[in-house]
């Protein structure tokens, strides 16, 4: 995806420096050329050797002992960059760049580059909110430096607040999105569902399934990176939604049905990766059910089939995509779901396979497309699968 593109990463002295390793590794997986510059203080927080091995390139540090080489390298590095990413960026490095200070390898190279510069800050929340840091960031934004905003949470120092480095995946998505400039879904509304539904029996018990939401969230991330206007209707899950999408949280299938039908009105693409419970308890008790010595029979009634409902009101030009979770007869079962729900595409996965399906980060899928085309895919990450699915959707 990023073959032929060079990302120069500047790692500064924030405690989150170790996360640079994951950022580099994710960029390498996308086939980018990665070159790393470390500030002196960052080398005390993560080893040069680690970043050298992951980036497969020499790591540049503050080589004051070799001024000649340093002079040449900072210009050639600056020129080679398609994107310059500073992650993590400390208050100090942001301040230096904003003030035009160029006194080490990183700040000198930043000053010499014509590439787009992305800055992912990470620091203590009091430092982040300090008016000087805020003013420096405002200034850099005003001259078109792009910030990948930090999140909130418990910070390394034990404080709670803003200043946590954005997730490596979010950072890489932003950079990759810029590099591919694949704004192929700009102006399109994409409606996605993810996760399980939960169907209450009483105030303490419910019926659900093993869906983690990872597949649907990966799909949302991909749609965002293609510039779409994304609405994600999510059942209860433990993962953070990707930045830049509108998240609507629901619990039951009935709630999901209502929201999805409402949101589908002006959607161009609808992808249902949620694992919707087909049944719900006929009675939801207001109070906790007390045990007795007898067997307990729970009577269930059918939930709406959301995809089927969508197919009944489908507008011309709308693309409807389903997922099929199967444990046997994968293709035959997926095919009949595709026909029954009148889908344009179905992504079938065998959830009984090891290292694939529910809860896993990977998936092995077969894509069936309206008109009879079939694509059998290898085991791959859910993010990679999302890319392939959206490539196919765009063809439709
Ligand atoms: N789906 C839905 N509403 C339901 C059940 C499923 O919209 N009540 C959607 C899912 O989001 C998925 C597709 O239909 O995109 C197939 O879901 P799956 O659970 O694999 O199959 P079911 O249609 O429920 O059939 P079965 O449980 O018999 O395999």
mmCIF file of C-alpha atoms in Angstrom, residues 33-251:
data_model
loop_
_atom_site.group_PDB
_atom_site.id
_atom_site.type_symbol
_atom_site.label_atom_id
_atom_site.label_comp_id
_atom_site.label_asym_id
_atom_site.label_seq_id
_atom_site.Cartn_x
_atom_site.Cartn_y
_atom_site.Cartn_z
ATOM 1 C CA UNK A 33 10.410 2.897 3.657
ATOM 2 C CA UNK A 34 10.990 4.108 7.214
ATOM 3 C CA UNK A 35 13.910 6.250 8.375
ATOM 4 C CA UNK A 36 14.277 7.107 12.028
ATOM 5 C CA UNK A 37 15.821 10.119 13.739
ATOM 6 C CA UNK A 38 16.112 9.962 17.502
ATOM 7 C CA UNK A 39 16.827 12.827 19.862
ATOM 8 C CA UNK A 40 19.490 12.227 22.453
ATOM 9 C CA UNK A 41 16.960 11.907 25.275
ATOM 10 C CA UNK A 42 14.807 9.421 23.368
ATOM 11 C CA UNK A 43 17.788 7.059 23.122
ATOM 12 C CA UNK A 44 17.599 6.761 26.908
ATOM 13 C CA UNK A 45 13.987 5.605 26.676
ATOM 14 C CA UNK A 46 14.173 3.116 23.791
ATOM 15 C CA UNK A 47 17.195 1.455 22.209
ATOM 16 C CA UNK A 48 18.465 2.609 18.827
ATOM 17 C CA UNK A 49 19.057 -1.009 17.974
ATOM 18 C CA UNK A 50 15.340 -1.834 18.310
ATOM 19 C CA UNK A 51 14.275 0.951 15.960
ATOM 20 C CA UNK A 52 17.113 0.143 13.552
ATOM 21 C CA UNK A 53 16.029 -3.485 13.341
ATOM 22 C CA UNK A 54 12.351 -2.646 12.917
ATOM 23 C CA UNK A 55 12.922 0.077 10.328
ATOM 24 C CA UNK A 56 15.602 -1.932 8.533
ATOM 25 C CA UNK A 57 17.640 1.251 8.211
ATOM 26 C CA UNK A 58 20.357 2.986 10.188
ATOM 27 C CA UNK A 59 18.980 5.209 12.932
ATOM 28 C CA UNK A 60 20.108 8.826 12.947
ATOM 29 C CA UNK A 61 20.885 10.408 16.278
ATOM 30 C CA UNK A 62 22.579 13.574 17.394
ATOM 31 C CA UNK A 63 25.969 12.881 15.900
ATOM 32 C CA UNK A 64 27.866 15.940 16.982
ATOM 33 C CA UNK A 65 31.021 13.874 16.842
ATOM 34 C CA UNK A 66 30.564 13.530 13.090
ATOM 35 C CA UNK A 67 29.599 17.018 11.945
ATOM 36 C CA UNK A 68 30.478 16.357 8.333
ATOM 37 C CA UNK A 69 28.189 13.343 7.965
ATOM 38 C CA UNK A 70 25.508 15.081 9.974
ATOM 39 C CA UNK A 71 25.474 18.040 7.567
ATOM 40 C CA UNK A 72 24.925 15.799 4.579
ATOM 41 C CA UNK A 73 22.483 13.422 6.181
ATOM 42 C CA UNK A 74 20.027 15.983 7.421
ATOM 43 C CA UNK A 75 19.551 17.408 3.924
ATOM 44 C CA UNK A 76 19.263 14.051 2.179
ATOM 45 C CA UNK A 77 16.912 12.750 4.855
ATOM 46 C CA UNK A 78 14.792 15.892 4.604
ATOM 47 C CA UNK A 79 14.551 15.463 0.839
ATOM 48 C CA UNK A 80 13.768 11.768 0.936
ATOM 49 C CA UNK A 81 10.681 12.207 3.129
ATOM 50 C CA UNK A 82 7.215 11.955 1.627
ATOM 51 C CA UNK A 83 5.944 12.487 5.143
ATOM 52 C CA UNK A 84 7.744 13.669 8.248
ATOM 53 C CA UNK A 85 6.185 12.268 11.394
ATOM 54 C CA UNK A 86 7.219 13.287 14.894
ATOM 55 C CA UNK A 87 5.909 10.651 17.280
ATOM 56 C CA UNK A 88 5.971 10.973 20.172
ATOM 57 C CA UNK A 89 6.493 14.730 20.237
ATOM 58 C CA UNK A 90 7.471 16.169 23.615
ATOM 59 C CA UNK A 91 6.663 19.723 24.752
ATOM 60 C CA UNK A 92 10.339 20.489 24.246
ATOM 61 C CA UNK A 93 10.498 19.428 20.597
ATOM 62 C CA UNK A 94 7.248 21.249 19.788
ATOM 63 C CA UNK A 95 8.640 24.384 21.447
ATOM 64 C CA UNK A 96 11.913 24.153 19.555
ATOM 65 C CA UNK A 97 10.244 23.691 16.172
ATOM 66 C CA UNK A 98 7.796 26.524 16.830
ATOM 67 C CA UNK A 99 10.679 28.814 17.784
ATOM 68 C CA UNK A 100 12.813 27.949 14.787
ATOM 69 C CA UNK A 101 15.528 26.290 16.837
ATOM 70 C CA UNK A 102 17.614 23.792 14.887
ATOM 71 C CA UNK A 103 20.265 22.462 17.206
ATOM 72 C CA UNK A 104 20.202 18.722 16.647
ATOM 73 C CA UNK A 105 19.624 16.163 13.939
ATOM 74 C CA UNK A 106 15.827 16.086 14.331
ATOM 75 C CA UNK A 107 15.109 19.819 14.519
ATOM 76 C CA UNK A 108 17.578 20.568 11.722
ATOM 77 C CA UNK A 109 16.014 17.980 9.431
ATOM 78 C CA UNK A 110 12.481 19.195 10.209
ATOM 79 C CA UNK A 111 13.543 22.686 9.263
ATOM 80 C CA UNK A 112 15.039 21.509 5.987
ATOM 81 C CA UNK A 113 12.149 19.348 4.818
ATOM 82 C CA UNK A 114 9.480 20.265 2.329
ATOM 83 C CA UNK A 115 7.439 17.186 3.210
ATOM 84 C CA UNK A 116 4.132 17.307 5.071
ATOM 85 C CA UNK A 117 4.826 17.315 8.803
ATOM 86 C CA UNK A 118 2.651 15.403 11.259
ATOM 87 C CA UNK A 119 3.112 15.828 14.994
ATOM 88 C CA UNK A 120 1.737 13.375 17.562
ATOM 89 C CA UNK A 121 2.187 14.959 21.020
ATOM 90 C CA UNK A 122 2.619 12.917 24.206
ATOM 91 C CA UNK A 123 3.222 14.499 27.577
ATOM 92 C CA UNK A 124 1.818 15.133 31.026
ATOM 93 C CA UNK A 125 -1.588 16.824 30.868
ATOM 94 C CA UNK A 126 -0.443 19.903 32.779
ATOM 95 C CA UNK A 127 2.389 20.361 30.293
ATOM 96 C CA UNK A 128 0.008 19.790 27.385
ATOM 97 C CA UNK A 129 -2.449 22.361 28.704
ATOM 98 C CA UNK A 130 0.295 24.851 29.548
ATOM 99 C CA UNK A 131 -0.498 28.056 27.604
ATOM 100 C CA UNK A 132 3.017 28.155 26.125
ATOM 101 C CA UNK A 133 2.688 24.653 24.672
ATOM 102 C CA UNK A 134 -0.836 25.453 23.465
ATOM 103 C CA UNK A 135 0.393 28.653 21.822
ATOM 104 C CA UNK A 136 3.256 26.790 20.121
ATOM 105 C CA UNK A 137 0.823 24.206 18.768
ATOM 106 C CA UNK A 138 -1.623 26.863 17.571
ATOM 107 C CA UNK A 139 1.200 28.587 15.726
ATOM 108 C CA UNK A 140 2.367 25.374 14.051
ATOM 109 C CA UNK A 141 -1.217 24.527 13.058
ATOM 110 C CA UNK A 142 -1.548 27.991 11.524
ATOM 111 C CA UNK A 143 1.391 27.237 9.208
ATOM 112 C CA UNK A 144 -0.139 23.894 8.224
ATOM 113 C CA UNK A 145 1.641 21.428 10.493
ATOM 114 C CA UNK A 146 -0.809 18.600 11.147
ATOM 115 C CA UNK A 147 -1.404 17.421 14.697
ATOM 116 C CA UNK A 148 -2.545 13.913 15.582
ATOM 117 C CA UNK A 149 -4.237 14.809 18.826
ATOM 118 C CA UNK A 150 -3.449 12.903 22.027
ATOM 119 C CA UNK A 151 -6.074 11.026 23.995
ATOM 120 C CA UNK A 152 -6.996 11.104 27.678
ATOM 121 C CA UNK A 153 -6.356 8.486 30.324
ATOM 122 C CA UNK A 154 -3.948 7.525 33.058
ATOM 123 C CA UNK A 155 -0.549 8.890 32.088
ATOM 124 C CA UNK A 156 2.878 7.405 32.790
ATOM 125 C CA UNK A 157 3.369 9.815 35.721
ATOM 126 C CA UNK A 158 0.160 8.534 37.357
ATOM 127 C CA UNK A 159 -1.837 11.676 36.593
ATOM 128 C CA UNK A 160 -5.087 11.345 34.720
ATOM 129 C CA UNK A 161 -5.919 13.630 31.820
ATOM 130 C CA UNK A 162 -5.080 14.563 28.271
ATOM 131 C CA UNK A 163 -1.620 13.872 26.860
ATOM 132 C CA UNK A 164 -1.619 10.158 26.015
ATOM 133 C CA UNK A 165 -0.053 9.493 22.615
ATOM 134 C CA UNK A 166 -2.729 8.658 19.996
ATOM 135 C CA UNK A 167 -2.731 4.912 19.328
ATOM 136 C CA UNK A 168 -0.025 3.702 16.918
ATOM 137 C CA UNK A 169 -2.763 2.412 14.617
ATOM 138 C CA UNK A 170 -4.510 5.802 14.568
ATOM 139 C CA UNK A 171 -1.204 7.542 13.833
ATOM 140 C CA UNK A 172 -0.378 5.161 10.999
ATOM 141 C CA UNK A 173 -3.901 5.489 9.582
ATOM 142 C CA UNK A 174 -3.581 9.259 9.408
ATOM 143 C CA UNK A 175 -0.170 9.061 7.734
ATOM 144 C CA UNK A 176 -1.196 6.274 5.352
ATOM 145 C CA UNK A 177 -4.431 8.111 4.546
ATOM 146 C CA UNK A 178 -2.426 11.187 3.591
ATOM 147 C CA UNK A 179 0.154 9.248 1.580
ATOM 148 C CA UNK A 180 -2.320 7.286 -0.448
ATOM 149 C CA UNK A 181 -4.624 10.300 -0.641
ATOM 150 C CA UNK A 182 -7.181 7.650 -1.261
ATOM 151 C CA UNK A 183 -10.090 9.920 -0.566
ATOM 152 C CA UNK A 184 -12.091 7.628 -2.797
ATOM 153 C CA UNK A 185 -15.120 7.685 -0.533
ATOM 154 C CA UNK A 186 -15.188 11.424 0.029
ATOM 155 C CA UNK A 187 -18.759 12.672 0.035
ATOM 156 C CA UNK A 188 -20.140 9.160 0.651
ATOM 157 C CA UNK A 189 -21.996 8.184 3.788
ATOM 158 C CA UNK A 190 -21.002 4.768 5.107
ATOM 159 C CA UNK A 191 -23.129 3.091 7.752
ATOM 160 C CA UNK A 192 -21.482 0.255 9.660
ATOM 161 C CA UNK A 193 -22.534 -2.001 12.508
ATOM 162 C CA UNK A 194 -20.191 -3.839 14.842
ATOM 163 C CA UNK A 195 -20.004 -5.991 17.930
ATOM 164 C CA UNK A 196 -22.612 -8.213 19.550
ATOM 165 C CA UNK A 197 -26.060 -7.314 20.754
ATOM 166 C CA UNK A 198 -27.159 -8.155 24.289
ATOM 167 C CA UNK A 199 -30.663 -9.285 25.116
ATOM 168 C CA UNK A 200 -31.707 -8.831 28.733
ATOM 169 C CA UNK A 201 -33.318 -11.617 30.700
ATOM 170 C CA UNK A 202 -33.530 -9.612 33.929
ATOM 171 C CA UNK A 203 -31.501 -6.728 35.416
ATOM 172 C CA UNK A 204 -28.438 -8.965 35.946
ATOM 173 C CA UNK A 205 -28.508 -11.531 33.140
ATOM 174 C CA UNK A 206 -28.462 -11.409 29.364
ATOM 175 C CA UNK A 207 -27.898 -13.410 26.178
ATOM 176 C CA UNK A 208 -25.042 -12.443 23.894
ATOM 177 C CA UNK A 209 -22.275 -13.925 21.712
ATOM 178 C CA UNK A 210 -18.477 -13.851 21.377
ATOM 179 C CA UNK A 211 -18.216 -10.937 18.921
ATOM 180 C CA UNK A 212 -15.447 -8.486 19.930
ATOM 181 C CA UNK A 213 -16.336 -5.774 17.399
ATOM 182 C CA UNK A 214 -12.788 -5.841 15.985
ATOM 183 C CA UNK A 215 -13.904 -6.550 12.419
ATOM 184 C CA UNK A 216 -16.530 -3.804 12.333
ATOM 185 C CA UNK A 217 -14.180 -1.304 13.944
ATOM 186 C CA UNK A 218 -11.458 -2.155 11.410
ATOM 187 C CA UNK A 219 -14.016 -1.570 8.637
ATOM 188 C CA UNK A 220 -14.902 1.810 10.170
ATOM 189 C CA UNK A 221 -11.228 2.760 10.339
ATOM 190 C CA UNK A 222 -10.778 1.910 6.672
ATOM 191 C CA UNK A 223 -13.850 3.902 5.643
ATOM 192 C CA UNK A 224 -12.614 6.927 7.621
ATOM 193 C CA UNK A 225 -9.179 6.708 5.983
ATOM 194 C CA UNK A 226 -10.899 6.793 2.569
ATOM 195 C CA UNK A 227 -12.565 10.068 3.466
ATOM 196 C CA UNK A 228 -16.105 8.738 3.994
ATOM 197 C CA UNK A 229 -18.621 10.232 6.391
ATOM 198 C CA UNK A 230 -18.862 7.226 8.734
ATOM 199 C CA UNK A 231 -21.580 6.275 11.209
ATOM 200 C CA UNK A 232 -20.770 3.264 13.365
ATOM 201 C CA UNK A 233 -23.641 1.631 15.222
ATOM 202 C CA UNK A 234 -21.944 -0.451 17.861
ATOM 203 C CA UNK A 235 -23.067 -3.084 20.305
ATOM 204 C CA UNK A 236 -21.245 -3.229 23.669
ATOM 205 C CA UNK A 237 -17.503 -3.788 23.072
ATOM 206 C CA UNK A 238 -14.260 -3.066 24.918
ATOM 207 C CA UNK A 239 -12.331 -1.352 22.140
ATOM 208 C CA UNK A 240 -11.941 2.312 21.254
ATOM 209 C CA UNK A 241 -13.649 3.477 18.088
ATOM 210 C CA UNK A 242 -11.427 4.899 15.367
ATOM 211 C CA UNK A 243 -11.076 8.655 15.349
ATOM 212 C CA UNK A 244 -13.269 10.582 12.972
ATOM 213 C CA UNK A 245 -16.461 8.544 12.973
ATOM 214 C CA UNK A 246 -19.833 9.163 14.497
ATOM 215 C CA UNK A 247 -20.460 6.360 17.015
ATOM 216 C CA UNK A 248 -23.970 5.407 18.141
ATOM 217 C CA UNK A 249 -23.975 2.853 20.949
ATOM 218 C CA UNK A 250 -26.787 0.351 21.274
ATOM 219 C CA UNK A 251 -27.444 -2.778 23.302
#
